[in-house]
Coordinates of C-alpha atoms in Angstrom, one line a residue:
X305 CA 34.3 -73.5 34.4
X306 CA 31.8 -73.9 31.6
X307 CA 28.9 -76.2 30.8
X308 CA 29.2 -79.1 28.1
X309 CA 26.6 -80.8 26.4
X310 CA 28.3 -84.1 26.0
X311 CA 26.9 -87.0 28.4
X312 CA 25.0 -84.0 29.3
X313 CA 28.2 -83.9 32.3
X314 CA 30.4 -80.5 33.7
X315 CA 33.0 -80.2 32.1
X316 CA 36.5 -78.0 33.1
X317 CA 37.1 -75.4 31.2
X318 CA 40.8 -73.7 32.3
X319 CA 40.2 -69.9 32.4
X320 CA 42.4 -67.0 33.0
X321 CA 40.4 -66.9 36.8
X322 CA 41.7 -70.8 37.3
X323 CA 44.7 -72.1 38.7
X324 CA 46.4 -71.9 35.6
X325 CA 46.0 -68.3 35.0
X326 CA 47.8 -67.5 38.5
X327 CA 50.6 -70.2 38.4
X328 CA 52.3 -68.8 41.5
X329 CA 49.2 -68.9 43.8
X330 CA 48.1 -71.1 47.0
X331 CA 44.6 -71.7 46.4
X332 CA 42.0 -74.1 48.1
X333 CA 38.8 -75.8 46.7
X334 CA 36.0 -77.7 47.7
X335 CA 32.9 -79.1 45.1
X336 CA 32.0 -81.8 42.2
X337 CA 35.2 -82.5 40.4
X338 CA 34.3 -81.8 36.8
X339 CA 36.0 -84.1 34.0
X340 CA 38.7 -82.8 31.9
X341 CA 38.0 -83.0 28.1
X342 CA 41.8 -82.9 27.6
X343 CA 44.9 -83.0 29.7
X344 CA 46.4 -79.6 31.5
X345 CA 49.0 -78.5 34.0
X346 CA 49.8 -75.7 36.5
X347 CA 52.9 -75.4 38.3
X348 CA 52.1 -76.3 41.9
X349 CA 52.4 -79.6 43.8
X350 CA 48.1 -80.4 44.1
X351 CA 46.8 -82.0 47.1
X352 CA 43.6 -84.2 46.4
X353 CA 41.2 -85.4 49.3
X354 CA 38.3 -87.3 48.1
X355 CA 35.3 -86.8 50.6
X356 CA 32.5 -88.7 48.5
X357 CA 32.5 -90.6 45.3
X358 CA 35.2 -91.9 43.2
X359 CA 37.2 -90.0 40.6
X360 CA 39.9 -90.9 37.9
X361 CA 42.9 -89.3 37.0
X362 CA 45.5 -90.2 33.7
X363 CA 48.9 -88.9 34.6
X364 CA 52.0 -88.3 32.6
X365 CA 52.9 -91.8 32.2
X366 CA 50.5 -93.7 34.8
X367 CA 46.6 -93.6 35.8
X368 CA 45.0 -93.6 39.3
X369 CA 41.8 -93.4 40.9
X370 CA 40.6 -92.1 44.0
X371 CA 37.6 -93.4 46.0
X372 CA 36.4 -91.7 49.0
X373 CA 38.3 -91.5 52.2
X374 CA 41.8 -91.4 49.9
X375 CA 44.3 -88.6 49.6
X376 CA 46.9 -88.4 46.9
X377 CA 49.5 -85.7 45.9
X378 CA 51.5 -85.0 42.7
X379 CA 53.2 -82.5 40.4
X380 CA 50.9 -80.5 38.2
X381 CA 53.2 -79.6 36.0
X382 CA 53.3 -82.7 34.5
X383 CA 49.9 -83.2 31.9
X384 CA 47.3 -84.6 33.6
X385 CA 43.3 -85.3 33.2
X386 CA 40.5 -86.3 35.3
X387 CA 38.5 -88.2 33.2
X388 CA 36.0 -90.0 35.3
X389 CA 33.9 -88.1 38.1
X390 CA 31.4 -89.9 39.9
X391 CA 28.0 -88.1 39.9
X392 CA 28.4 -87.8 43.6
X393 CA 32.1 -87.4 44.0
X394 CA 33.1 -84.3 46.3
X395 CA 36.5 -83.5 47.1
X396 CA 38.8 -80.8 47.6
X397 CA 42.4 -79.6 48.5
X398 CA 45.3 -77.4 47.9
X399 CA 47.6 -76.4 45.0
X400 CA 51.1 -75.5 46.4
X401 CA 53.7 -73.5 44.5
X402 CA 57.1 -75.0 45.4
X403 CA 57.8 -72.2 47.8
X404 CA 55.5 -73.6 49.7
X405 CA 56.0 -76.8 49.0
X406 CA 59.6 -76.6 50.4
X407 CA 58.6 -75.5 53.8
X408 CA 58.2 -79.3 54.4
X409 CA 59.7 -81.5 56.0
X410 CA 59.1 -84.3 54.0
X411 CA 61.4 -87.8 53.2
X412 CA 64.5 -86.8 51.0
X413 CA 63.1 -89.5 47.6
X414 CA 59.6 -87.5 47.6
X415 CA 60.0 -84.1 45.7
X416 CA 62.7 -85.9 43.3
X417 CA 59.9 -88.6 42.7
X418 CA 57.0 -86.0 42.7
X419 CA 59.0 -83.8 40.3
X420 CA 59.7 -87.2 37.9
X421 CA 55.5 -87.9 38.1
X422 CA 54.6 -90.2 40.1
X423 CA 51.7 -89.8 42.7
X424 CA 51.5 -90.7 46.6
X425 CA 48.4 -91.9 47.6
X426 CA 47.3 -93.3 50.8
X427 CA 44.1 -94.5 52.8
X428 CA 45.5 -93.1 56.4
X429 CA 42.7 -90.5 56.5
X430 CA 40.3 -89.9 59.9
X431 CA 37.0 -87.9 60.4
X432 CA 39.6 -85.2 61.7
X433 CA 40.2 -84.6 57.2
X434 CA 36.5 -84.5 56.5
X435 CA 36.4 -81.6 58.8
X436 CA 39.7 -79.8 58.0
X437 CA 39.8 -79.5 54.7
X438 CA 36.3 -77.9 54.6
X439 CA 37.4 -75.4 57.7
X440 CA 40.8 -74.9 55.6
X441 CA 39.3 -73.5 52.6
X442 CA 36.8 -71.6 54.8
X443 CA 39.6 -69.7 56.3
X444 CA 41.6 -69.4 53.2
X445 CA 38.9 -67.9 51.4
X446 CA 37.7 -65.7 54.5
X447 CA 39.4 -62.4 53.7
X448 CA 41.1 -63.0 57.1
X449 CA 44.9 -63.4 56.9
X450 CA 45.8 -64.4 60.1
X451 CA 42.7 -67.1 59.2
X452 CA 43.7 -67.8 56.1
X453 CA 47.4 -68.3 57.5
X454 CA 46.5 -70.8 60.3
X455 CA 44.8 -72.6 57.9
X456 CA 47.9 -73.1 54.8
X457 CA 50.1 -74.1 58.2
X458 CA 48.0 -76.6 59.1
X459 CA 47.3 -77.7 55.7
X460 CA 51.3 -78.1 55.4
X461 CA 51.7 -80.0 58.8
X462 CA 49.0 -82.6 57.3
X463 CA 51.1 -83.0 54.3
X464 CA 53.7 -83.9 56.0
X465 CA 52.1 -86.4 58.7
X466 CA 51.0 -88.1 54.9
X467 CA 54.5 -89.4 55.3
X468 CA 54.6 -90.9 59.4
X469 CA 52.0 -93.3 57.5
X470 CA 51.4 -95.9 55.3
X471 CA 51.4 -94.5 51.3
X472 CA 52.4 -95.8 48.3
X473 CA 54.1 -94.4 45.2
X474 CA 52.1 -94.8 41.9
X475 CA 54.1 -94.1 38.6
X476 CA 55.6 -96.0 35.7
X477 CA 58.0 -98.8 35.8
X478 CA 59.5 -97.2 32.5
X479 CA 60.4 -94.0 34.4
X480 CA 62.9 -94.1 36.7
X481 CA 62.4 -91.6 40.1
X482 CA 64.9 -89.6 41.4
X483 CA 65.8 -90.2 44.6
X484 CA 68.5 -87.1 45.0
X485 CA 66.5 -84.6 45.7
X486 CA 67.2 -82.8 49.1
X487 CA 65.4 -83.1 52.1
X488 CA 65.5 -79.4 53.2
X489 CA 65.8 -77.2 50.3
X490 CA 68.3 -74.3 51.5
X491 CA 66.7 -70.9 51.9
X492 CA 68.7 -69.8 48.6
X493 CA 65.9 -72.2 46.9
X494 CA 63.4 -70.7 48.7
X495 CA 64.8 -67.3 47.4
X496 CA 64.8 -68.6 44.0
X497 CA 61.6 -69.6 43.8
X498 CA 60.0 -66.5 45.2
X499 CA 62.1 -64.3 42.5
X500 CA 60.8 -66.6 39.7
X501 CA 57.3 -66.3 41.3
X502 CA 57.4 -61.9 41.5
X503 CA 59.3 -62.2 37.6
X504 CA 58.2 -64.9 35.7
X505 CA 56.6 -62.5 33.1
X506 CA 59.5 -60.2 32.6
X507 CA 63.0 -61.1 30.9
X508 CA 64.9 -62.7 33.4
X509 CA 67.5 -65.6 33.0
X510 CA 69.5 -68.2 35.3
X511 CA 71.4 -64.9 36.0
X512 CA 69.3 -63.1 37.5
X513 CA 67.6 -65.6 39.4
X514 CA 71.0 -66.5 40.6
X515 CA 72.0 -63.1 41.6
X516 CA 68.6 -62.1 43.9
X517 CA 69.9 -65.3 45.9
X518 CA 73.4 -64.2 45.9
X519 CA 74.4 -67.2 44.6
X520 CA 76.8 -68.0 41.3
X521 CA 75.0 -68.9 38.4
X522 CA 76.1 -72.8 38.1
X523 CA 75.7 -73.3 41.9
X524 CA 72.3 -72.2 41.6
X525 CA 71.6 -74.0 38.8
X526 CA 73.0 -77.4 40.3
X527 CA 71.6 -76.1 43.5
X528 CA 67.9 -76.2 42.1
X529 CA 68.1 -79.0 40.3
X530 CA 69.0 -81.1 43.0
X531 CA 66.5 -79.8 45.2
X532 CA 63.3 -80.1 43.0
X533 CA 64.5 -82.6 40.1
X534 CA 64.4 -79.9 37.4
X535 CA 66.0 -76.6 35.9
X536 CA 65.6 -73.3 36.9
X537 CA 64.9 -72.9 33.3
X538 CA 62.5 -75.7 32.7
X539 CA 60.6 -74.3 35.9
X540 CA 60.0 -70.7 34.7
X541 CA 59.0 -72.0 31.4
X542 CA 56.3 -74.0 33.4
X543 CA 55.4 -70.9 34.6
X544 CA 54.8 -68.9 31.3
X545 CA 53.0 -71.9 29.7
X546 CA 50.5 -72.5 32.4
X547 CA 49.6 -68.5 32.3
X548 CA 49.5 -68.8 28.2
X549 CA 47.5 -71.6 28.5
X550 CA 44.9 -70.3 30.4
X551 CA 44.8 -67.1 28.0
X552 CA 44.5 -69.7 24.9
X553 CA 41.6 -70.6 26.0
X554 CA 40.0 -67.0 27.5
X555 CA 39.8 -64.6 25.3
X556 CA 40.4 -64.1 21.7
X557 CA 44.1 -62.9 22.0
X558 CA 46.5 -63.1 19.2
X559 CA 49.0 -66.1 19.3
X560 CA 51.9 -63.2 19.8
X561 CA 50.2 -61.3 22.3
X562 CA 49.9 -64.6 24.5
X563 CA 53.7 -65.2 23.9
X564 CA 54.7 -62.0 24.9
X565 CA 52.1 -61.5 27.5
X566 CA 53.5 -64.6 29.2
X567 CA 56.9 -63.9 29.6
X568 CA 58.2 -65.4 25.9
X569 CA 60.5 -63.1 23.9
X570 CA 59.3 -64.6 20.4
X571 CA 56.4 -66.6 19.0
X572 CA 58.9 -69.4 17.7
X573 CA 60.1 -69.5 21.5
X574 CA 56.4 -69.6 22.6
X575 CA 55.8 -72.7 20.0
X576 CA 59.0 -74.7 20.8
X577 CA 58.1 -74.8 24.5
X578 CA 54.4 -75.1 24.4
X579 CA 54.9 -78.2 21.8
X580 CA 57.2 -80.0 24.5
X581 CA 54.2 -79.8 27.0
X582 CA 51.2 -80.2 24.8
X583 CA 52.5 -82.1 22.0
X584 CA 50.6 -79.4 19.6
X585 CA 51.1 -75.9 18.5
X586 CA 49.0 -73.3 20.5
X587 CA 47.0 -72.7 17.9
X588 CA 46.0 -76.5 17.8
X589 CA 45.5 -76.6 21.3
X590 CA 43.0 -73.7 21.5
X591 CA 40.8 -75.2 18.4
X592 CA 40.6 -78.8 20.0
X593 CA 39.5 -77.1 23.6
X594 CA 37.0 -74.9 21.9
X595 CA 35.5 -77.4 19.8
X596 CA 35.0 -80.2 22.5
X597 CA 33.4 -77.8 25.2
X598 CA 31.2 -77.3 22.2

């Protein structure tokens, strides 16, 4: 995080420390939501609870705000910004790499719609959130595992009761969801996504991630796809680019030593990928973060 002097407000700053930096951890936080001065990612379904205040969020292709006593969840690797924050919002919540993601049980049309960018939001919330979320990241943050377990199970049951009630599904009428995404992703996704997870920073291909499930190449790759919505390819990019964007803008590092750090063979790789995300070269990206925390 880092200070900003415009509006005199806080302002997020992604670090190497954040989310992004660690795109294949379960983390829990509680505080002021600080405004986003432009759009990021991170690979990880986020959970939001809003205890107090209001905030506001621009998605992908859609905008939604959250007033106090609401929870929503949605895709963070899809661009998104929080640009209004209340100067008494609190909230917290979760961010959930896909292998944990996947040990829900949740209705067959969510992780294809999630995975398309749309949000769920609902108002079905008790006193029982206000203290469990708090107690959650508690735990998590403890130093206790068996603590800090209890607390991402319980976390992942309430996810899923976010479904036995009313919700809605925010998102753009020009995008269309997909609804074929499996209920119960098979334990060879599972194994997928925990290869990609331990490797993402190495060379490794479909092959390879096919292979530590002991699956065929295609079948994997069809296998995925129908599971989360997206390619095993498209999701360990995501995985390089939230690390190299968190890098971009900590530190001084060379545009080659980001691509190579983060798992990219070549700095015309590194560009191609980053400009499908961003919509700007890294270079571009880092200026216009620097300058506006300015």
């Amino acid at each position: 995080m880092a200070e900003s002097k415009v509006d005199e407000r806080a302002i997020y700053h992604p670090g190497a420390s954040s989310i992004e930096g660690f795109p294949t951890t379960l983390q829990l936080f509680q505080g002021h939501p600080r405004i986003m001065l432009r759009p990021h990612w991170h690979a990880q379904i986020e959970v939001n609870y809003v205890m107090r205040g209001t905030v506001h969020y621009r998605m992908g292709s859609h905008t939604v705000r959250l007033n106090a006593g609401q929870m929503c969840l949605f895709w963070g690797g899809q661009p998104h910004q929080m640009d209004e924050s209340s100067d008494d919002s609190i909230y917290t919540g979760a961010h959930l790499p896909l292998v944990h993601f996947f040990r829900m049980r949740l209705p067959p049309a969510v992780s294809g719609m999630l995975m398309n960018g749309a949000t769920m939001l609902t108002s079905a919330t008790d006193r029982a959130d206000e203290e469990n979320f708090p107690r959650w990241v508690r735990y998590v943050t403890s130093g206790d595992d068996v603590r800090a377990q209890h607390a991402v199970e319980e976390l992942l049951l309430r996810v899923e009761r976010m479904f036995f009630e009313p919700y809605s599904v925010v998102s753009s009428d020009k995008s269309p969801l997909n609804d074929n995404a499996s209920a119960t992703p098979s334990i060879s996704v599972v194994r997928m996504c925990d290869f990609i997870a331990a490797n993402f920073l190495e060379e490794i291909d479909a092959g390879d991630i096919a292979a530590a499930a002991g699956l065929h190449p295609k079948y994997a790759m069809n296998l995925f796809r129908r599971s989360t919505g997206m390619t095993l390819i498209k999701y360990l990019t995501l995985l390089r680019l939230s690390r190299a964007q968190a890098m971009l803008v900590n530190g001084n590092y060379s545009i080659l030593q980001i691509a190579m750090d983060s798992g990219f063979g070549s700095v015309s790789a590194f560009n191609k990928a980053f400009r499908l995300i961003a919509g700007m070269s890294p270079s571009d990206f880092r200026r216009d973060v620097r300058v506006a925390a300015v």
